[in-house]
């Protein structure tokens, strides 16, 4: 079993009113990878405030989480493994927000 820890650092936020640079803040994504290379378990730091419900995609290029435990909210977190950046999208009752930033992979 291998654990992959990904540190995500917020850089920008965009919503219907415009785009802003963010104060630097991090959240952590952890994946447990079994001997067959499949994701056995995963967690996304609660600081994202989205509470994703499932892992939609995992491969060498992209890691994609979707869903939300919060009623009226949908969201996704897409980590681009090649460019080492992420995009987090959320929609709460029609109000959308996109957050972007950098990722750092810390394998253990």
CSV table of C-alpha atoms in Angstrom, one decimal:
chain,number,residue,atom,x,y,z
A,1,UNK,CA,0.0,0.0,0.0
A,2,UNK,CA,1.4,3.4,-1.0
A,3,UNK,CA,0.1,6.8,0.3
A,4,UNK,CA,0.2,9.8,-1.9
A,5,UNK,CA,-0.2,13.2,-0.2
A,6,UNK,CA,-1.0,16.2,-2.4
A,7,UNK,CA,-0.6,19.7,-1.0
A,8,UNK,CA,-2.9,22.2,-2.9
A,9,UNK,CA,-2.3,25.9,-2.6
A,10,UNK,CA,-5.0,28.4,-3.5
A,11,UNK,CA,-4.0,31.2,-5.9
A,12,UNK,CA,-7.1,32.7,-7.6
A,13,UNK,CA,-10.8,32.9,-7.2
A,14,UNK,CA,-13.3,33.7,-9.9
A,15,UNK,CA,-17.1,34.2,-9.7
A,16,UNK,CA,-19.7,36.2,-11.7
A,17,UNK,CA,-18.4,39.4,-10.2
A,18,UNK,CA,-14.8,39.0,-11.3
A,19,UNK,CA,-11.5,37.4,-10.4
A,20,UNK,CA,-9.3,37.9,-7.3
A,21,UNK,CA,-5.9,36.8,-6.1
A,22,UNK,CA,-6.2,34.9,-2.8
A,23,UNK,CA,-4.1,34.9,0.3
A,24,UNK,CA,-2.0,31.8,0.2
A,25,UNK,CA,-3.8,28.9,1.9
A,26,UNK,CA,-3.3,25.1,1.6
A,27,UNK,CA,-5.4,22.0,1.8
A,28,UNK,CA,-4.4,18.4,1.7
A,29,UNK,CA,-5.6,15.5,-0.5
A,30,UNK,CA,-4.5,12.0,0.5
A,31,UNK,CA,-4.8,8.8,-1.5
A,32,UNK,CA,-4.1,5.2,-0.4
A,33,UNK,CA,-3.0,3.2,-3.5
A,34,UNK,CA,-3.1,-0.6,-3.3
A,35,UNK,CA,-0.6,-3.0,-4.9
A,36,UNK,CA,-2.7,-3.1,-8.1
A,37,UNK,CA,-2.4,0.7,-8.5
A,38,UNK,CA,-6.0,1.3,-7.6
A,39,UNK,CA,-7.2,3.9,-5.1
A,40,UNK,CA,-8.2,2.0,-1.9
A,41,UNK,CA,-9.3,5.1,0.0
A,42,UNK,CA,-9.1,8.9,-0.2
A,43,UNK,CA,-9.6,12.0,1.8
A,44,UNK,CA,-9.9,15.7,0.9
A,45,UNK,CA,-9.2,18.2,3.6
A,46,UNK,CA,-12.4,19.7,5.0
A,47,UNK,CA,-11.0,23.2,4.5
A,48,UNK,CA,-12.3,23.0,0.9
A,49,UNK,CA,-15.8,23.3,2.4
A,50,UNK,CA,-17.2,21.0,-0.4
A,51,UNK,CA,-17.1,17.5,1.2
A,52,UNK,CA,-16.8,15.6,-2.1
A,53,UNK,CA,-18.8,12.3,-2.3
A,54,UNK,CA,-16.8,10.3,-4.9
A,55,UNK,CA,-13.6,9.9,-6.8
A,56,UNK,CA,-14.7,10.2,-10.5
A,57,UNK,CA,-11.3,9.7,-12.1
A,58,UNK,CA,-7.7,8.6,-11.2
A,59,UNK,CA,-4.9,8.2,-13.6
A,60,UNK,CA,-1.4,9.5,-14.4
A,61,UNK,CA,-2.8,12.7,-15.9
A,62,UNK,CA,-5.8,13.6,-13.7
A,63,UNK,CA,-7.5,13.1,-10.3
A,64,UNK,CA,-11.1,14.2,-10.2
A,65,UNK,CA,-13.4,14.4,-7.2
A,66,UNK,CA,-17.1,15.3,-7.6
A,67,UNK,CA,-20.3,15.7,-5.6
A,68,UNK,CA,-21.1,17.3,-2.3
A,69,UNK,CA,-22.7,16.2,0.9
A,70,UNK,CA,-24.3,19.7,1.2
A,71,UNK,CA,-27.8,20.0,-0.1
A,72,UNK,CA,-28.1,22.5,-3.0
A,73,UNK,CA,-24.4,22.4,-3.7
A,74,UNK,CA,-22.5,20.6,-6.4
A,75,UNK,CA,-18.7,20.7,-6.8
A,76,UNK,CA,-15.6,19.2,-8.3
A,77,UNK,CA,-11.9,19.2,-7.7
A,78,UNK,CA,-9.7,18.5,-10.7
A,79,UNK,CA,-6.0,18.0,-10.1
A,80,UNK,CA,-3.9,18.1,-13.3
A,81,UNK,CA,-0.9,15.9,-12.5
A,82,UNK,CA,1.1,17.0,-15.5
A,83,UNK,CA,0.9,20.8,-15.0
A,84,UNK,CA,0.7,20.5,-11.2
A,85,UNK,CA,-2.3,22.7,-10.8
A,86,UNK,CA,-5.9,22.3,-9.7
A,87,UNK,CA,-9.3,23.8,-10.4
A,88,UNK,CA,-12.0,23.6,-7.8
A,89,UNK,CA,-15.5,24.5,-9.0
A,90,UNK,CA,-18.6,24.8,-6.8
A,91,UNK,CA,-22.2,25.8,-7.5
A,92,UNK,CA,-24.4,26.7,-4.5
A,93,UNK,CA,-28.0,27.3,-5.6
A,94,UNK,CA,-26.9,28.7,-8.9
A,95,UNK,CA,-24.0,30.8,-7.5
A,96,UNK,CA,-20.8,29.5,-9.0
A,97,UNK,CA,-17.2,29.9,-7.8
A,98,UNK,CA,-13.9,28.7,-9.4
A,99,UNK,CA,-10.7,28.4,-7.3
A,100,UNK,CA,-7.4,27.6,-8.9
A,101,UNK,CA,-3.9,27.0,-7.6
A,102,UNK,CA,-0.8,24.8,-7.6
A,103,UNK,CA,-0.2,21.3,-6.3
A,104,UNK,CA,2.8,19.6,-4.8
A,105,UNK,CA,3.0,15.8,-4.7
A,106,UNK,CA,4.5,14.2,-1.6
A,107,UNK,CA,4.7,10.4,-2.0
A,108,UNK,CA,5.4,8.2,0.9
